[in-house]
Short mmCIF file of C-alpha atoms and ligand atoms in Angstrom, two decimals:
data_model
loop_
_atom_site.label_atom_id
_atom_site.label_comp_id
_atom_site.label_asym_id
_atom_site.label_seq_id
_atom_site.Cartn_x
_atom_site.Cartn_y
_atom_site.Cartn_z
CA UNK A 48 -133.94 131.61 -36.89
CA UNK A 49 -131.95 129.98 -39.76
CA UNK A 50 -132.99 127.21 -41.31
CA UNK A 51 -131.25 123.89 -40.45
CA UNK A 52 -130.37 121.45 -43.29
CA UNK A 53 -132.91 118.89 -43.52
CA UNK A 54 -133.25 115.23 -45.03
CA UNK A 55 -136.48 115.03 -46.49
CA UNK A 56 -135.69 113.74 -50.39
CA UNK A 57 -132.85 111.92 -51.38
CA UNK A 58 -132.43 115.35 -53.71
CA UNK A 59 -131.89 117.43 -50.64
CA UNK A 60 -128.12 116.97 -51.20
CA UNK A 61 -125.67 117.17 -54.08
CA UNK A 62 -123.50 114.19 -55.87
CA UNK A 63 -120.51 116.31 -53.88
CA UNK A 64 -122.33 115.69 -50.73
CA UNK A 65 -122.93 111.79 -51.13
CA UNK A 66 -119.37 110.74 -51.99
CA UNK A 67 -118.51 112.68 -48.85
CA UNK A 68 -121.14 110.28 -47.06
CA UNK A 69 -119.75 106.96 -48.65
CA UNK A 70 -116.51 107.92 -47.50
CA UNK A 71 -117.83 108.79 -43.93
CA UNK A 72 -119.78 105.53 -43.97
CA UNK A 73 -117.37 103.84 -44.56
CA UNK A 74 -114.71 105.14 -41.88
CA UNK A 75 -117.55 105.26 -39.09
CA UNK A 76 -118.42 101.09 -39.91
CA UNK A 77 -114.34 99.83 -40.06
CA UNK A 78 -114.65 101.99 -36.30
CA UNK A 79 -117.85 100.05 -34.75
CA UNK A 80 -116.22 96.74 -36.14
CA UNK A 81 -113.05 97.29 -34.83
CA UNK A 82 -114.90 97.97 -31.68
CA UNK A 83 -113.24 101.59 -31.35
CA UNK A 84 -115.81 104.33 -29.31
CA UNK A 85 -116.85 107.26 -31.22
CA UNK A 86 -119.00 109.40 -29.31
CA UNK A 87 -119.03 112.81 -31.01
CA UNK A 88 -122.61 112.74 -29.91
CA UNK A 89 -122.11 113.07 -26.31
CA UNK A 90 -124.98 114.86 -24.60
CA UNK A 91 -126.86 115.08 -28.31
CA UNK A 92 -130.55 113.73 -28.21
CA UNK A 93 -132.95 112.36 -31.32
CA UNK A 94 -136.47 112.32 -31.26
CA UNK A 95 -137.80 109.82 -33.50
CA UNK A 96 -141.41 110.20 -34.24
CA UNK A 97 -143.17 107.09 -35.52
CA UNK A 98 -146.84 107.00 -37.45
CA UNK A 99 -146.46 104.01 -39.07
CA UNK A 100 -144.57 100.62 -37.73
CA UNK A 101 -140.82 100.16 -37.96
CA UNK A 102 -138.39 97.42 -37.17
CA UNK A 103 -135.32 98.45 -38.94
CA UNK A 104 -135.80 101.96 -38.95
CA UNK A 105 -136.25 102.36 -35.68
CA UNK A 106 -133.36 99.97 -34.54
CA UNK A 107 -131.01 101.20 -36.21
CA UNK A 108 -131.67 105.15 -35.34
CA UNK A 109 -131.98 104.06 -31.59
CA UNK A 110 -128.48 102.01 -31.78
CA UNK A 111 -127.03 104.51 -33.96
CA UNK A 112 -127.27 107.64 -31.83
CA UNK A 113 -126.42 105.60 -28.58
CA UNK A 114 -123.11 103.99 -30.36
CA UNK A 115 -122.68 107.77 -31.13
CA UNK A 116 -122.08 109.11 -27.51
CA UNK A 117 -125.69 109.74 -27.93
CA UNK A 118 -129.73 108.96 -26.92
CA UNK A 119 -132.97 108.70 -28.70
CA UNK A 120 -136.64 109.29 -27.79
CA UNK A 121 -139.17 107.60 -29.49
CA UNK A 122 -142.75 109.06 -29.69
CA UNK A 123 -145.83 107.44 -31.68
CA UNK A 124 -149.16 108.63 -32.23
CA UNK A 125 -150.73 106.37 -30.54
CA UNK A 126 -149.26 107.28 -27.26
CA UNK A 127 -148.56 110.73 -27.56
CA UNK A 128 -150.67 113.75 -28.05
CA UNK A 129 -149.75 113.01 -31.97
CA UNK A 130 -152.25 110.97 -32.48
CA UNK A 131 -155.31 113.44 -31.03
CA UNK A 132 -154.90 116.47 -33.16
CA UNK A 133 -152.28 118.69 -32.37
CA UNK A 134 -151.06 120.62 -35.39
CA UNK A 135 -148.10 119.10 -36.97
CA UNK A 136 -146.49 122.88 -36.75
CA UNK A 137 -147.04 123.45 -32.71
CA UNK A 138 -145.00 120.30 -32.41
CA UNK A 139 -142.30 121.10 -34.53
CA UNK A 140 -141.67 124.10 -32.52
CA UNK A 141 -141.82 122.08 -28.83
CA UNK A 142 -140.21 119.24 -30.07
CA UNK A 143 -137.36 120.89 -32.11
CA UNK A 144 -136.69 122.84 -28.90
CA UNK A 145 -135.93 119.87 -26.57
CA UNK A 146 -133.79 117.95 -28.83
CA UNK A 147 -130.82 118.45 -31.07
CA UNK A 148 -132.48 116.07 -34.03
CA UNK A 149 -135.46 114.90 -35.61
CA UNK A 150 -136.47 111.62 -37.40
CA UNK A 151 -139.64 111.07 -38.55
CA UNK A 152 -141.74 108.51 -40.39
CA UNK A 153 -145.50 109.37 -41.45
CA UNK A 154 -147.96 109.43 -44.45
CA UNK A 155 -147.60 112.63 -47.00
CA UNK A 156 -144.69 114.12 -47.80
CA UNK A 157 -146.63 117.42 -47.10
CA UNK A 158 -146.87 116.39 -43.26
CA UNK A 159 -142.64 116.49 -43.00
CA UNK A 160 -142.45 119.08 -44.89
CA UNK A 161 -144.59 121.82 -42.66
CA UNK A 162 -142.91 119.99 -39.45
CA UNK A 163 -139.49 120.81 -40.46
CA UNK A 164 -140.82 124.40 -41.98
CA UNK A 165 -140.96 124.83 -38.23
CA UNK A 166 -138.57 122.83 -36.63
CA UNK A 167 -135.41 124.69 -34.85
CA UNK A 168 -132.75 121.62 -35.62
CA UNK A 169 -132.66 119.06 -38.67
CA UNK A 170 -135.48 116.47 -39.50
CA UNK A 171 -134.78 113.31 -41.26
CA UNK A 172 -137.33 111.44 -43.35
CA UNK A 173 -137.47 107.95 -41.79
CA UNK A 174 -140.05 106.74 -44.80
CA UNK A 175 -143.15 108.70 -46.35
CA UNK A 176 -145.80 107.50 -48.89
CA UNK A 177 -143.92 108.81 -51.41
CA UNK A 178 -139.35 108.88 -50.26
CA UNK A 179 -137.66 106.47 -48.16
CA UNK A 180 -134.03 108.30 -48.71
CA UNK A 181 -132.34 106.49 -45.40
CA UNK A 182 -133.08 103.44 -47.43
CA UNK A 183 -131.24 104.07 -50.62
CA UNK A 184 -128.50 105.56 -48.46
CA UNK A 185 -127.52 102.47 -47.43
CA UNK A 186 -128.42 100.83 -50.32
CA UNK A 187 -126.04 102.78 -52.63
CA UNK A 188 -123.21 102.41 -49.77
CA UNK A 189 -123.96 98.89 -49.95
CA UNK A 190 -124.04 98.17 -54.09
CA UNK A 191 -120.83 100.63 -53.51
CA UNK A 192 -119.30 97.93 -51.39
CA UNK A 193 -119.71 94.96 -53.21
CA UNK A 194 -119.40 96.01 -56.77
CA UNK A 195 -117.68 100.16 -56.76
CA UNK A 196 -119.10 102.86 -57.82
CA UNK A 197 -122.71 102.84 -59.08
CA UNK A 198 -121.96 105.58 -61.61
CA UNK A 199 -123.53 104.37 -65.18
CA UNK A 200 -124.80 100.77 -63.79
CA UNK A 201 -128.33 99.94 -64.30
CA UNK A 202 -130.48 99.04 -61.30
CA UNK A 203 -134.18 96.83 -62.48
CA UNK A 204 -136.90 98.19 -60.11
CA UNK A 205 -139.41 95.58 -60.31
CA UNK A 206 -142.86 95.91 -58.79
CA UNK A 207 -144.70 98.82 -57.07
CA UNK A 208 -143.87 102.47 -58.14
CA UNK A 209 -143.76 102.99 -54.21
CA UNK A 210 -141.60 105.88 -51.89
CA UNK A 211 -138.34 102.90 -52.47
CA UNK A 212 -139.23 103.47 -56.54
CA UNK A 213 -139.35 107.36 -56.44
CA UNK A 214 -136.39 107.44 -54.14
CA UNK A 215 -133.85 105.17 -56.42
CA UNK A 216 -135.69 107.68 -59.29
CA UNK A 217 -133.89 110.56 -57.57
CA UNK A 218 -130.76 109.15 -56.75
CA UNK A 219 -130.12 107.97 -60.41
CA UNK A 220 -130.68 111.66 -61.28
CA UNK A 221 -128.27 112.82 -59.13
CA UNK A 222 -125.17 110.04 -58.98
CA UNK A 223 -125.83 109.60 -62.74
CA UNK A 224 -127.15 105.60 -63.29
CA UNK A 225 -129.98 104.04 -65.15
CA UNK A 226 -133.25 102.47 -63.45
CA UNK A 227 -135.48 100.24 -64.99
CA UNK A 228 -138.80 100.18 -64.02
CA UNK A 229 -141.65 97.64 -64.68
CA UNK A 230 -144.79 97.68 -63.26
CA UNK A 231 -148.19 96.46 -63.79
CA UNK A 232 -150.43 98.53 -65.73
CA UNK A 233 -152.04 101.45 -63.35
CA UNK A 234 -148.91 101.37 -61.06
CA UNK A 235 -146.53 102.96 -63.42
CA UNK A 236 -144.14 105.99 -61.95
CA UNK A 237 -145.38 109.47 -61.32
CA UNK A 238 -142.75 111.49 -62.45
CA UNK A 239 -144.03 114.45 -60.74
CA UNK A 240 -144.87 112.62 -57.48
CA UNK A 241 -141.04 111.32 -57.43
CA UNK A 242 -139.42 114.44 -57.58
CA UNK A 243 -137.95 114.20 -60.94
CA UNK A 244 -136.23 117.15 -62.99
CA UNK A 245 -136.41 114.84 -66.10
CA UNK A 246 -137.14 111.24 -67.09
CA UNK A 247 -133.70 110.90 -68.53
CA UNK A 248 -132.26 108.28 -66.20
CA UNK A 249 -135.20 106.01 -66.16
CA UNK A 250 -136.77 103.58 -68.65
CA UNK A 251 -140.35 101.77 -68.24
CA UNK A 252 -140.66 98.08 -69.38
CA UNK A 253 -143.71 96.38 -69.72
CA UNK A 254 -142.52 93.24 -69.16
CA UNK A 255 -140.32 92.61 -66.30
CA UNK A 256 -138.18 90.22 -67.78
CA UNK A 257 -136.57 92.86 -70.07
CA UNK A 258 -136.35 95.57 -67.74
CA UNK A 259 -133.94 92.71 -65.40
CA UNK A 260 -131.97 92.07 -68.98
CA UNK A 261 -128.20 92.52 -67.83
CA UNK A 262 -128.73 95.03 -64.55
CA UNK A 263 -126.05 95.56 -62.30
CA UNK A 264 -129.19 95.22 -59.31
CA UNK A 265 -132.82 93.90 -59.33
CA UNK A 266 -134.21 95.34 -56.44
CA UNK A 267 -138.19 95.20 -55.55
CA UNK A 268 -140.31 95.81 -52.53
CA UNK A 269 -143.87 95.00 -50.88
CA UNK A 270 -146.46 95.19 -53.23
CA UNK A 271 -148.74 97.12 -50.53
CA UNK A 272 -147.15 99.60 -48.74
CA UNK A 273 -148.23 100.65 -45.33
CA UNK A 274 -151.39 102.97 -45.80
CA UNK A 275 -152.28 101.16 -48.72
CA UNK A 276 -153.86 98.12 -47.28
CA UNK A 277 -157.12 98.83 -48.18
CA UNK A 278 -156.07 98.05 -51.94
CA UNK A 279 -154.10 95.05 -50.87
CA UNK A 280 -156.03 92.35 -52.43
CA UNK A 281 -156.99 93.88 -55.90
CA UNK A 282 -152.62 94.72 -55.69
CA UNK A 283 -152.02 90.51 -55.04
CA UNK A 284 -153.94 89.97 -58.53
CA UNK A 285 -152.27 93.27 -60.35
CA UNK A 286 -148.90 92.03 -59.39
CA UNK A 287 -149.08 88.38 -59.48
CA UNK A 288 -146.39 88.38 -62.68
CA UNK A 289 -144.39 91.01 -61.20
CA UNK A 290 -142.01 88.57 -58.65
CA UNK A 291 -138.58 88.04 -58.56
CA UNK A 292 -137.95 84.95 -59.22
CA UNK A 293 -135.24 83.26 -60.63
CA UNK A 294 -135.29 83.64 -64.45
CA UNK A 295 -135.57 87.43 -63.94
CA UNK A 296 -131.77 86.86 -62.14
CA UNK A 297 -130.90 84.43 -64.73
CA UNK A 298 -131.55 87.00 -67.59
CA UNK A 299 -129.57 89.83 -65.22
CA UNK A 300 -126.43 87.81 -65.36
CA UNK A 301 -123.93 86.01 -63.04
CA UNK A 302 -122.57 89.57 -61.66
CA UNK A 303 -125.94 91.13 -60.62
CA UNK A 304 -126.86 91.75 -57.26
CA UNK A 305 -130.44 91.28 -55.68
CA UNK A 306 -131.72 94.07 -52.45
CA UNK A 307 -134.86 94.11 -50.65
CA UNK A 308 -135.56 97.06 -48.18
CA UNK A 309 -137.73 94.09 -46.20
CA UNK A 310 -139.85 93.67 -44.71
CA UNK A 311 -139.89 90.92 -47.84
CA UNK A 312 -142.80 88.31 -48.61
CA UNK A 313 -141.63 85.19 -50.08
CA UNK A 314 -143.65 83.84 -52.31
CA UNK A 315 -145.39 87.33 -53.43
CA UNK A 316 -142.34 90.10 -54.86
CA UNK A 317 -139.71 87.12 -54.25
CA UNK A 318 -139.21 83.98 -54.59
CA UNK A 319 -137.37 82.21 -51.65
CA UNK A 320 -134.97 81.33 -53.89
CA UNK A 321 -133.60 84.46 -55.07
CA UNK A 322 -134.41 86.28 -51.67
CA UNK A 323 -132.44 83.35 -50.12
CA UNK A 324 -129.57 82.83 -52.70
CA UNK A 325 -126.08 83.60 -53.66
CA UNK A 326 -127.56 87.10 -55.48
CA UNK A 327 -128.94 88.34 -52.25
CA UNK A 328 -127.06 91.01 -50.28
CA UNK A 329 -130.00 91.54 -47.98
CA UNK A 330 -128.60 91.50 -44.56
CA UNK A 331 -125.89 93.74 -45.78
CA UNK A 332 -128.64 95.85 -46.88
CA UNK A 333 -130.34 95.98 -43.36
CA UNK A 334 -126.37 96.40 -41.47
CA UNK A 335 -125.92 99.41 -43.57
CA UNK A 336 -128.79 101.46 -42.52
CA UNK A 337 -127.03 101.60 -39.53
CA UNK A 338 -123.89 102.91 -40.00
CA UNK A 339 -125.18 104.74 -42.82
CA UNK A 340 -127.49 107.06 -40.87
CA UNK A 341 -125.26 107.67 -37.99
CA UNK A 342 -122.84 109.32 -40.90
CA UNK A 343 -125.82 111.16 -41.90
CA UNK A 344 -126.52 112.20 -38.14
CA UNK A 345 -123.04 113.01 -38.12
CA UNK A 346 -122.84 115.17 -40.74
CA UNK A 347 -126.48 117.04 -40.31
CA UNK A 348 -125.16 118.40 -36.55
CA UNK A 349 -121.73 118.29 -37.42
CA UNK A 350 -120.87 119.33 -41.01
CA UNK A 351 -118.03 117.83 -42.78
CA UNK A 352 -115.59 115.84 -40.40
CA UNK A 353 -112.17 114.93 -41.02
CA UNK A 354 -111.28 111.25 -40.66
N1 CP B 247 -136.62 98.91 -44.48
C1 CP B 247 -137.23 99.53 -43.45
O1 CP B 247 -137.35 100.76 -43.43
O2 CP B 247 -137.63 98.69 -42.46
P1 CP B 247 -138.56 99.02 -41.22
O3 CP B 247 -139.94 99.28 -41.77
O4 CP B 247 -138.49 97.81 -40.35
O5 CP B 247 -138.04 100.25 -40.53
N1 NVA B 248 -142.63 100.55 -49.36
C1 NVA B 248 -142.66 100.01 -48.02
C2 NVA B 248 -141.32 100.12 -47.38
C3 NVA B 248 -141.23 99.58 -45.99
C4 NVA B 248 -139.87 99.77 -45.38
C5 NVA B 248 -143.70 100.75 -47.22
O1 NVA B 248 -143.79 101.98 -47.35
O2 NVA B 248 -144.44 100.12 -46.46
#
């Protein structure tokens, strides 16, 4: 059996490979909006396995494939035999041989990893505890749409050093921009745990008022991510000085753009002001997953596709 291309890390493809995907992101959006069909996945079916919750995620790969000519399944562990022990590497094999792709959002990085070790047909990371690559996909396509290319901008990653953090890490690395991070003490970026080659394209600021100074993007997230909720209330205090708010915009500049994966909290990593106001591209943000993984479906059973 060879091995399929997977998703797993935003690193799992090459700067070549991404401007293909803006491109193709862009082509298969102006088609939904002009309300042209596009079905080159006609009799094509995802799984999408779930351990964790998921509005977005789950929306927008269940919309996607069907808009696609498409359908997707979608399993949890609490419903399926997931959930009661069966070895993450017996259902790679059954599930990879009833379906043409898999999605799937868990804990470690280690658990999607040994499923798509075994899998017969690609696996996508839908979020882990430590990537959320789907994410910054549409993310990029969106800071791509509003402002060009993101080549030698500087993004401000406020907050937790979370799976968004280590994800925007990698995808600085490999499309060449800066990130700076600020965190509180204790939460600061693992470079190892992100995935990093080198710690060229990313600066830590202790105060996250400096690391905002004139970026192109501030861009935070929860300050507990799911399977962290046991730590969420000694996290409220540790993070109480890290939310956006709207001096942190102020000292960005005019230009700069403000993104939230959401789920947001107002009032806790944003202010309702910024969140709310004429920085935010938010619901841009959310759109774009959409047409942003069905070019990534596209292209993981497809290849390259000419327009
Ligand atoms: N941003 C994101 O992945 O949202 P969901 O948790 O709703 O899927
Ligand atoms: N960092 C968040 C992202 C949710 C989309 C989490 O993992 O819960």
């Amino acid at each position: 059996m060879t091995s399929p291309k997977h998703y797993l890390q935003f690193k799992d493809f090459s700067a070549d490979e991404y401007a293909y995907l803006f491109e193709r992101i862009a082509w298969i959006k102006a088609r939904f909006k002009a309300y042209e069909p596009y079905h080159p996945m006609f009799d094509r079916t995802l799984v999408m396995i779930f351990e964790k919750a998921s509005t977005r995620t789950r929306l927008s790969f269940e919309a996607g494939m069907a808009q696609l000519g498409g359908s997707a399944i979608y399993l949890n562990t609490r419903d399926s035999q997931l959930g009661r022990g069966e070895p993450v590497e017996d259902a790679a094999h059954v599930i990879s041989r009833m379906c043409d792709l898999v999605m799937i959002r868990t804990f470690e990085q280690e658990i999607i990893e040994r499923f798509a070790a075994n899998s017969r047909v690609p696996v996508i990371n839908g979020l882990t505890n430590e990537y959320h690559p789907c994410q910054i996909l549409a993310d990029i396509h969106t800071f791509i749409e509003h402002r060009g290319s993101i080549q030698g901008k500087t993004v401000a990653w406020i907050g937790d050093s979370n799976n968004m953090c280590n994800t925007w890490l990698q995808a600085a690395e490999l499309l060449d921009f800066n990130v700076h991070v600020s965190t509180p003490p204790g939460y600061e970026v693992e470079p190892e745990r992100a995935g990093l080659y080198g710690t060229s394209h990313f600066e830590q600021f202790a105060d996250p008022l400096e690391a905002c100074r004139g970026a192109d993007l501030v861009t935070t997230d929860v300050w507990t991510s799911m399977g962290f909720e046991a730590e969420n209330e000694a996290r409220m205090k540790a993070f109480a000085d890290w939310q956006v708010d709207a001096e942190m915009m102020a000292v960005a500049g005019g230009e700069s753009l403000f993104m939230h994966c959401l789920p947001a909290h107002r009032g806790e990593e944003v202010s309702a002001e910024v969140i709310d106001g004429p920085h935010s591209v938010v619901w841009d943000e959310a759109e774009n997953r959409l047409h942003a993984q069905k070019a990534l479906m596209e292209y993981l059973l497809l290849g390259k596709v000419d327009a």
